[in-house]
Amino acid sequence: CKVREIDDELVESKLISKFLNISKLLQLKTSEPENWNWLNRFMSHQDERNKNPEFKELSNRFLTVFHKVGIADVSKPTLDHLLGILDTNCISVDSSMQLLFPYLSLSSHSCIPNCEHWITATQATVRAKRKIPAGEEITIRYSYLSLHRMLLRRVSRDAWFFTCGCGRCQDGSEMGTQASSFKCYNCREGFIQEVKQTDTENCYQCNVCEKTMTEQKVVEKATFLRSLENFSSVERIPSLILEMESTGAHPLYHSVIELKQCYIEGITNTGLNDQICRTVLAYSQDLCMYMDKVNPGVSRMRGRMLFCMARVKDWFIKNCQADIEPEAEIKGKQELVKMMILSKKMIAGYVT
């Protein structure tokens, strides 16, 4: 009977999963008081979250279910705090599962972090992307790498209630990549980029002809370009990139980079030919320029790209032997082995 009451209130599987997670956390109050006290020190942003009608509705639904199943000593402030802790600190593995890693959640965010993390089953791994001096704060990236800065700010604000102030976010050109800038629709030479802030909204202006664009128009264009990231087949990606670039994007724009990464990783699993390999190499050059600026250091993403480049290099060695001198072929094979070893180390997470 109680199970039916829960099912009536929590129809979606992800709501049932979150409800069960809250139930497990509540049990800590009596079973593990020390962990309960430690848990309650985690940030929840419950006051800010209660301004969201959806959060308030979910909290009230959960409170009703707890009371229906006979758990009447749960207060709304406690429930709001626990829900906020999950939303602030958990990592979503899929649409129905959230995992809370207490120590990982203590890491701060940076758009150019000194560490990267990934989840395998229920285990979190954190790896330094570069040498970290003693006393430097450990940082990871909370959200997406290849996302227009205005969309990224909204994600950070809505999910974690902060505005990032890292070097990448403070630089209007995003470390020289112009990854969140559009090609100017007026002069066709400059970039529409963020130049300053007013009391009401950000200001966007061409760095050549000074033509301006409103924040609303910037968000609309960025949202449209992001929608083009959805593709039906990897072979269609080059034409999607051309479509993006015809509407204001450029080779290092975030959405273009996202598609180039998908193309490189997807197409190298199919039959290679001369045209595909040359396209992969061209896209890889852009990805290297992009990552050197906004995702520097070792990373699994760089490892995957290096592995794909090695497969292309291997294809050229095997299929263009007539055009390669014997000594150059030997040297190329040696470099290929080094690329494969380094790429697998990066992907596996062990690089010295």
Tab-separated table of C-alpha atoms in Angstrom:
chain	number	residue	atom	x	y	z
A	1	CYS	CA	0.000	0.000	0.000
A	2	LYS	CA	2.797	2.418	0.894
A	3	VAL	CA	4.627	1.535	-2.323
A	4	ARG	CA	1.521	2.415	-4.322
A	5	GLU	CA	1.275	5.769	-2.527
A	6	ILE	CA	4.887	6.504	-3.443
A	7	ASP	CA	4.301	5.510	-7.076
A	8	ASP	CA	1.284	7.814	-7.263
A	9	GLU	CA	3.334	10.809	-6.117
A	10	LEU	CA	6.636	9.976	-7.867
A	11	VAL	CA	5.790	8.788	-11.339
A	12	GLU	CA	9.147	9.369	-13.012
A	13	SER	CA	12.013	6.965	-12.271
A	14	LYS	CA	14.450	9.832	-11.668
A	15	LEU	CA	12.150	11.223	-8.970
A	16	ILE	CA	11.970	7.832	-7.279
A	17	SER	CA	15.775	7.629	-7.422
A	18	LYS	CA	16.166	11.080	-5.867
A	19	PHE	CA	13.560	10.255	-3.207
A	20	LEU	CA	15.454	7.083	-2.279
A	21	ASN	CA	18.702	9.059	-2.102
A	22	ILE	CA	17.089	11.528	0.317
A	23	SER	CA	15.798	8.602	2.374
A	24	LYS	CA	19.323	7.161	2.631
A	25	LEU	CA	20.712	10.516	3.719
A	26	LEU	CA	18.030	10.868	6.394
A	27	GLN	CA	19.016	7.492	7.829
A	28	LEU	CA	22.476	8.879	8.589
A	29	LYS	CA	20.922	11.048	11.306
A	30	THR	CA	20.466	8.008	13.571
A	31	SER	CA	22.836	5.419	12.091
A	32	GLU	CA	25.909	7.629	11.559
A	33	PRO	CA	25.559	10.944	13.442
A	34	GLU	CA	29.118	12.072	12.646
A	35	ASN	CA	28.581	11.639	8.892
A	36	TRP	CA	25.184	13.342	9.218
A	37	ASN	CA	26.792	16.395	10.829
A	38	TRP	CA	29.533	16.388	8.172
A	39	LEU	CA	26.953	16.114	5.375
A	40	ASN	CA	25.003	19.100	6.670
A	41	ARG	CA	28.037	21.333	6.268
A	42	PHE	CA	27.879	20.916	2.491
A	43	MET	CA	26.562	23.825	0.457
A	44	SER	CA	22.921	23.561	-0.656
A	45	HIS	CA	21.834	27.075	-1.756
A	46	GLN	CA	18.414	26.192	-0.349
A	47	ASP	CA	17.298	29.824	-0.021
A	48	GLU	CA	18.125	30.568	-3.643
A	49	ARG	CA	16.628	27.277	-4.829
A	50	ASN	CA	13.355	27.967	-3.025
A	51	LYS	CA	12.833	30.907	-5.348
A	52	ASN	CA	12.424	28.353	-8.139
A	53	PRO	CA	8.786	27.142	-8.387
A	54	GLU	CA	9.897	23.707	-9.666
A	55	PHE	CA	12.172	23.175	-6.672
A	56	LYS	CA	9.415	24.214	-4.240
A	57	GLU	CA	6.941	21.890	-5.932
A	58	LEU	CA	9.363	18.949	-5.781
A	59	SER	CA	10.126	19.605	-2.120
A	60	ASN	CA	6.416	19.696	-1.258
A	61	ARG	CA	5.791	16.468	-3.192
A	62	PHE	CA	8.592	14.694	-1.354
A	63	LEU	CA	7.367	16.008	1.987
A	64	THR	CA	3.879	14.659	1.228
A	65	VAL	CA	5.286	11.224	0.368
A	66	PHE	CA	7.367	11.069	3.553
A	67	HIS	CA	4.294	11.875	5.628
A	68	LYS	CA	2.177	9.319	3.744
A	69	VAL	CA	4.637	6.513	4.473
A	70	GLY	CA	4.731	7.427	8.159
A	71	ILE	CA	7.922	9.490	8.358
A	72	ALA	CA	6.474	12.596	9.944
A	73	ASP	CA	9.599	13.997	11.625
A	74	VAL	CA	11.039	15.351	8.340
A	75	SER	CA	10.866	19.137	8.264
A	76	LYS	CA	10.708	21.162	5.089
A	77	PRO	CA	13.934	23.096	5.858
A	78	THR	CA	15.798	19.804	6.353
A	79	LEU	CA	14.332	18.385	3.160
A	80	ASP	CA	15.179	21.570	1.223
A	81	HIS	CA	18.738	21.425	2.529
A	82	LEU	CA	19.224	17.774	1.503
A	83	LEU	CA	17.688	18.345	-1.932
A	84	GLY	CA	19.970	21.348	-2.363
A	85	ILE	CA	23.022	19.323	-1.316
A	86	LEU	CA	22.233	16.721	-3.982
A	87	ASP	CA	21.592	19.319	-6.707
A	88	THR	CA	24.729	21.269	-5.806
A	89	ASN	CA	27.193	18.446	-5.213
A	90	CYS	CA	25.990	15.342	-7.056
A	91	ILE	CA	27.126	14.154	-10.473
A	92	SER	CA	24.431	12.792	-12.790
A	93	VAL	CA	25.578	9.508	-14.308
A	94	ASP	CA	22.419	9.142	-16.390
A	95	SER	CA	18.829	10.389	-16.309
A	96	SER	CA	17.959	8.208	-13.293
A	97	MET	CA	21.126	8.153	-11.161
A	98	GLN	CA	22.994	10.745	-9.124
A	99	LEU	CA	26.231	10.037	-7.289
A	100	LEU	CA	27.623	12.066	-4.397
A	101	PHE	CA	31.392	12.063	-4.002
A	102	PRO	CA	32.034	14.133	-0.837
A	103	TYR	CA	35.713	14.851	-1.449
A	104	LEU	CA	35.327	15.501	-5.180
A	105	SER	CA	32.555	17.999	-4.473
A	106	LEU	CA	34.985	20.056	-2.364
A	107	SER	CA	36.912	20.946	-5.545
A	108	SER	CA	36.271	24.413	-6.911
A	109	HIS	CA	35.341	25.174	-10.510
A	110	SER	CA	37.505	26.751	-13.177
A	111	CYS	CA	36.967	26.869	-16.933
A	112	ILE	CA	40.725	26.208	-17.201
A	113	PRO	CA	41.138	23.729	-14.326
A	114	ASN	CA	44.377	22.166	-13.135
A	115	CYS	CA	42.689	18.751	-12.798
A	116	GLU	CA	40.193	16.657	-14.731
A	117	HIS	CA	37.801	14.047	-13.369
A	118	TRP	CA	35.709	11.205	-14.719
A	119	ILE	CA	33.326	8.602	-13.360
A	120	THR	CA	33.664	4.842	-13.859
A	121	ALA	CA	30.650	2.966	-12.467
A	122	THR	CA	30.524	4.363	-8.910
A	123	GLN	CA	34.163	5.435	-8.697
A	124	ALA	CA	35.461	8.958	-9.302
A	125	THR	CA	38.985	9.568	-10.584
A	126	VAL	CA	40.777	12.922	-10.372
A	127	ARG	CA	44.014	13.556	-12.273
A	128	ALA	CA	46.262	16.599	-12.466
A	129	LYS	CA	46.408	18.102	-15.961
A	130	ARG	CA	49.721	19.788	-15.215
A	131	LYS	CA	52.170	20.297	-12.376
A	132	ILE	CA	50.359	21.976	-9.474
A	133	PRO	CA	52.486	24.164	-7.179
A	134	ALA	CA	52.134	23.696	-3.438
A	135	GLY	CA	49.310	25.828	-2.072
A	136	GLU	CA	47.416	26.157	-5.378
A	137	GLU	CA	43.716	25.356	-5.142
A	138	ILE	CA	42.549	22.116	-6.771
A	139	THR	CA	40.055	22.939	-9.536
A	140	ILE	CA	37.918	20.889	-11.905
A	141	ARG	CA	35.439	21.832	-14.619
A	142	TYR	CA	31.836	21.553	-13.429
A	143	SER	CA	30.214	21.946	-16.826
A	144	TYR	CA	30.846	21.748	-20.561
A	145	LEU	CA	34.128	22.620	-22.257
A	146	SER	CA	32.757	23.655	-25.656
A	147	LEU	CA	29.914	25.988	-24.780
A	148	HIS	CA	29.361	29.664	-25.587
A	149	ARG	CA	30.226	31.759	-22.542
A	150	MET	CA	26.723	33.268	-22.259
A	151	LEU	CA	25.132	29.801	-22.214
A	152	LEU	CA	27.831	28.624	-19.806
A	153	ARG	CA	27.116	31.502	-17.428
A	154	ARG	CA	23.454	30.538	-17.359
A	155	VAL	CA	24.332	26.924	-16.558
A	156	SER	CA	26.654	28.003	-13.716
A	157	ARG	CA	24.128	30.479	-12.363
A	158	ASP	CA	21.130	28.130	-12.483
A	159	ALA	CA	22.912	25.017	-11.206
A	160	TRP	CA	25.482	26.390	-8.725
A	161	PHE	CA	24.600	30.072	-8.236
A	162	PHE	CA	27.971	31.573	-9.097
A	163	THR	CA	29.641	33.480	-11.900
A	164	CYS	CA	33.059	32.166	-12.873
A	165	GLY	CA	35.902	34.668	-12.737
A	166	CYS	CA	38.741	32.567	-14.172
A	167	GLY	CA	41.176	33.930	-16.744
A	168	ARG	CA	39.214	32.479	-19.636
A	169	CYS	CA	35.967	34.095	-18.475
A	170	GLN	CA	37.658	37.452	-17.881
A	171	ASP	CA	39.173	37.512	-21.379
A	172	GLY	CA	36.771	38.717	-24.078
A	173	SER	CA	38.643	36.734	-26.723
A	174	GLU	CA	38.726	33.530	-24.626
A	175	MET	CA	42.499	33.275	-24.588
A	176	GLY	CA	42.745	34.427	-28.201
A	177	THR	CA	40.495	31.694	-29.642
A	178	GLN	CA	37.389	33.910	-30.098
A	179	ALA	CA	35.540	30.675	-29.302
A	180	SER	CA	32.425	32.536	-28.132
A	181	SER	CA	32.617	35.261	-30.784
A	182	PHE	CA	30.787	35.403	-34.108
A	183	LYS	CA	32.218	36.609	-37.383
A	184	CYS	CA	30.888	40.126	-37.925
A	185	TYR	CA	27.824	40.147	-40.177
A	186	ASN	CA	28.622	43.731	-41.240
A	187	CYS	CA	32.316	43.910	-42.198
A	188	ARG	CA	32.927	40.139	-42.474
A	189	GLU	CA	36.412	40.648	-41.057
A	190	GLY	CA	36.104	41.237	-37.322
A	191	PHE	CA	34.587	39.295	-34.431
A	192	ILE	CA	31.503	40.218	-32.411
A	193	GLN	CA	32.834	39.858	-28.887
A	194	GLU	CA	32.036	40.937	-25.358
A	195	VAL	CA	33.767	44.218	-24.625
A	196	LYS	CA	32.286	45.581	-21.395
A	197	GLN	CA	29.369	45.410	-19.018
A	198	THR	CA	26.653	47.969	-18.369
A	199	ASP	CA	24.212	48.038	-15.477
A	200	THR	CA	21.584	46.134	-17.468
A	201	GLU	CA	23.312	43.739	-19.842
A	202	ASN	CA	26.563	42.813	-21.538
A	203	CYS	CA	27.729	44.756	-24.583
A	204	TYR	CA	28.866	42.984	-27.772
A	205	GLN	CA	30.764	44.783	-30.497
A	206	CYS	CA	32.830	44.023	-33.596
A	207	ASN	CA	36.527	44.534	-32.915
A	208	VAL	CA	36.987	45.999	-36.431
A	209	CYS	CA	33.929	47.997	-37.544
A	210	GLU	CA	32.407	48.424	-34.023
A	211	LYS	CA	29.005	47.120	-35.124
A	212	THR	CA	27.044	46.059	-32.017
A	213	MET	CA	24.771	43.148	-31.160
A	214	THR	CA	22.391	42.874	-28.202
A	215	GLU	CA	22.821	40.213	-25.545
A	216	GLN	CA	19.486	38.668	-26.555
A	217	LYS	CA	20.630	38.304	-30.176
A	218	VAL	CA	23.917	36.768	-29.028
A	219	VAL	CA	22.088	34.173	-26.894
A	220	GLU	CA	19.666	33.391	-29.716
A	221	LYS	CA	22.495	32.829	-32.223
A	222	ALA	CA	24.537	30.769	-29.755
A	223	THR	CA	21.474	28.631	-28.971
A	224	PHE	CA	20.780	28.144	-32.688
A	225	LEU	CA	24.375	27.093	-33.413
A	226	ARG	CA	24.290	24.681	-30.471
A	227	SER	CA	21.135	23.104	-31.911
A	228	LEU	CA	23.103	22.289	-35.064
A	229	GLU	CA	25.409	20.053	-33.018
A	230	ASN	CA	22.797	17.294	-33.332
A	231	PHE	CA	23.693	15.150	-36.317
A	232	SER	CA	22.196	12.006	-37.819
A	233	SER	CA	25.461	10.566	-39.138
A	234	VAL	CA	29.139	11.393	-38.700
A	235	GLU	CA	29.514	11.765	-42.478
A	236	ARG	CA	27.182	14.771	-42.354
A	237	ILE	CA	29.352	16.746	-39.933
A	238	PRO	CA	31.507	18.582	-42.536
A	239	SER	CA	28.363	19.994	-44.181
A	240	LEU	CA	26.989	21.021	-40.759
A	241	ILE	CA	30.241	22.846	-40.030
A	242	LEU	CA	29.948	24.723	-43.339
A	243	GLU	CA	26.370	25.651	-42.413
A	244	MET	CA	27.557	26.956	-39.045
A	245	GLU	CA	30.332	29.000	-40.608
A	246	SER	CA	27.867	30.521	-43.087
A	247	THR	CA	25.832	31.880	-40.168
A	248	GLY	CA	28.647	33.492	-38.183
A	249	ALA	CA	30.687	30.658	-36.675
A	250	HIS	CA	34.380	30.110	-37.465
A	251	PRO	CA	36.925	27.243	-37.222
A	252	LEU	CA	37.538	27.674	-33.460
A	253	TYR	CA	33.963	28.486	-32.420
A	254	HIS	CA	32.773	26.188	-29.592
A	255	SER	CA	30.030	24.371	-31.509
A	256	VAL	CA	32.303	23.900	-34.528
A	257	ILE	CA	35.011	22.427	-32.285
A	258	GLU	CA	32.464	20.092	-30.693
A	259	LEU	CA	31.489	18.754	-34.120
A	260	LYS	CA	35.119	18.418	-35.235
A	261	GLN	CA	35.870	16.342	-32.150
A	262	CYS	CA	32.854	14.107	-32.860
A	263	TYR	CA	33.923	13.726	-36.480
A	264	ILE	CA	37.513	12.802	-35.645
A	265	GLU	CA	36.489	10.186	-33.080
A	266	GLY	CA	33.628	8.811	-35.175
A	267	ILE	CA	35.042	8.705	-38.698
A	268	THR	CA	38.315	7.025	-37.719
A	269	ASN	CA	36.296	3.972	-36.650
A	270	THR	CA	35.115	3.559	-40.263
A	271	GLY	CA	36.977	2.852	-43.488
A	272	LEU	CA	39.593	5.551	-44.081
A	273	ASN	CA	40.541	7.136	-47.382
A	274	ASP	CA	42.717	10.036	-48.509
A	275	GLN	CA	39.988	12.690	-48.252
A	276	ILE	CA	38.828	11.568	-44.796
A	277	CYS	CA	42.386	11.456	-43.482
A	278	ARG	CA	43.170	14.951	-44.749
A	279	THR	CA	39.961	16.271	-43.194
A	280	VAL	CA	40.867	14.630	-39.872
A	281	LEU	CA	44.318	16.225	-39.940
A	282	ALA	CA	42.861	19.670	-40.719
A	283	TYR	CA	40.293	19.359	-37.918
A	284	SER	CA	42.996	18.069	-35.547
A	285	GLN	CA	45.109	21.172	-36.117
A	286	ASP	CA	42.156	23.352	-35.080
A	287	LEU	CA	41.499	21.158	-32.044
A	288	CYS	CA	45.138	21.406	-30.964
A	289	MET	CA	45.041	25.215	-31.205
A	290	TYR	CA	41.774	25.268	-29.254
A	291	MET	CA	42.910	22.890	-26.487
A	292	ASP	CA	46.290	24.564	-26.064
A	293	LYS	CA	44.390	27.706	-25.059
A	294	VAL	CA	41.178	26.624	-23.288
A	295	ASN	CA	41.967	23.053	-22.232
A	296	PRO	CA	45.754	22.976	-21.699
A	297	GLY	CA	47.647	20.074	-20.208
A	298	VAL	CA	47.071	16.341	-20.453
A	299	SER	CA	43.493	15.127	-20.770
A	300	ARG	CA	41.502	12.142	-21.942
A	301	MET	CA	40.058	14.315	-24.708
A	302	ARG	CA	43.561	15.097	-25.988
A	303	GLY	CA	44.464	11.423	-25.688
A	304	ARG	CA	41.502	10.365	-27.820
A	305	MET	CA	42.392	12.939	-30.457
A	306	LEU	CA	46.030	11.810	-30.459
A	307	PHE	CA	44.906	8.198	-30.880
A	308	CYS	CA	42.773	9.150	-33.895
A	309	MET	CA	45.647	11.105	-35.411
A	310	ALA	CA	47.856	8.049	-34.971
A	311	ARG	CA	45.356	5.918	-36.902
A	312	VAL	CA	45.403	8.460	-39.741
A	313	LYS	CA	49.195	8.575	-39.713
A	314	ASP	CA	49.237	4.770	-39.858
A	315	TRP	CA	46.922	4.874	-42.905
A	316	PHE	CA	49.239	7.286	-44.724
A	317	ILE	CA	52.294	5.116	-43.971
A	318	LYS	CA	50.563	1.987	-45.286
A	319	ASN	CA	48.923	3.545	-48.334
A	320	CYS	CA	51.446	6.140	-49.486
A	321	GLN	CA	54.668	4.116	-49.298
A	322	ALA	CA	55.611	5.014	-52.872
A	323	ASP	CA	55.823	8.687	-51.901
A	324	ILE	CA	57.826	8.132	-48.702
A	325	GLU	CA	61.599	7.656	-48.469
A	326	PRO	CA	62.675	4.527	-46.514
A	327	GLU	CA	64.330	6.552	-43.739
A	328	ALA	CA	61.269	8.798	-43.452
A	329	GLU	CA	59.060	5.698	-43.281
A	330	ILE	CA	61.095	4.240	-40.407
A	331	LYS	CA	61.030	7.549	-38.565
A	332	GLY	CA	57.284	7.836	-39.186
A	333	LYS	CA	56.654	4.388	-37.721
A	334	GLN	CA	58.710	5.251	-34.635
A	335	GLU	CA	56.717	8.451	-34.126
A	336	LEU	CA	53.521	6.472	-34.630
A	337	VAL	CA	54.423	4.062	-31.824
A	338	LYS	CA	55.191	6.985	-29.510
A	339	MET	CA	51.841	8.626	-30.358
A	340	MET	CA	49.943	5.399	-29.663
A	341	ILE	CA	51.659	4.866	-26.301
A	342	LEU	CA	51.144	8.474	-25.186
A	343	SER	CA	47.518	8.533	-26.317
A	344	LYS	CA	46.685	5.329	-24.425
A	345	LYS	CA	48.367	6.695	-21.290
A	346	MET	CA	46.295	9.875	-21.511
A	347	ILE	CA	43.066	7.965	-22.079
A	348	ALA	CA	43.808	5.557	-19.222
A	349	GLY	CA	44.703	8.431	-16.918
A	350	TYR	CA	48.315	7.544	-16.241
A	351	VAL	CA	50.879	9.950	-17.661
A	352	THR	CA	54.298	10.631	-16.153
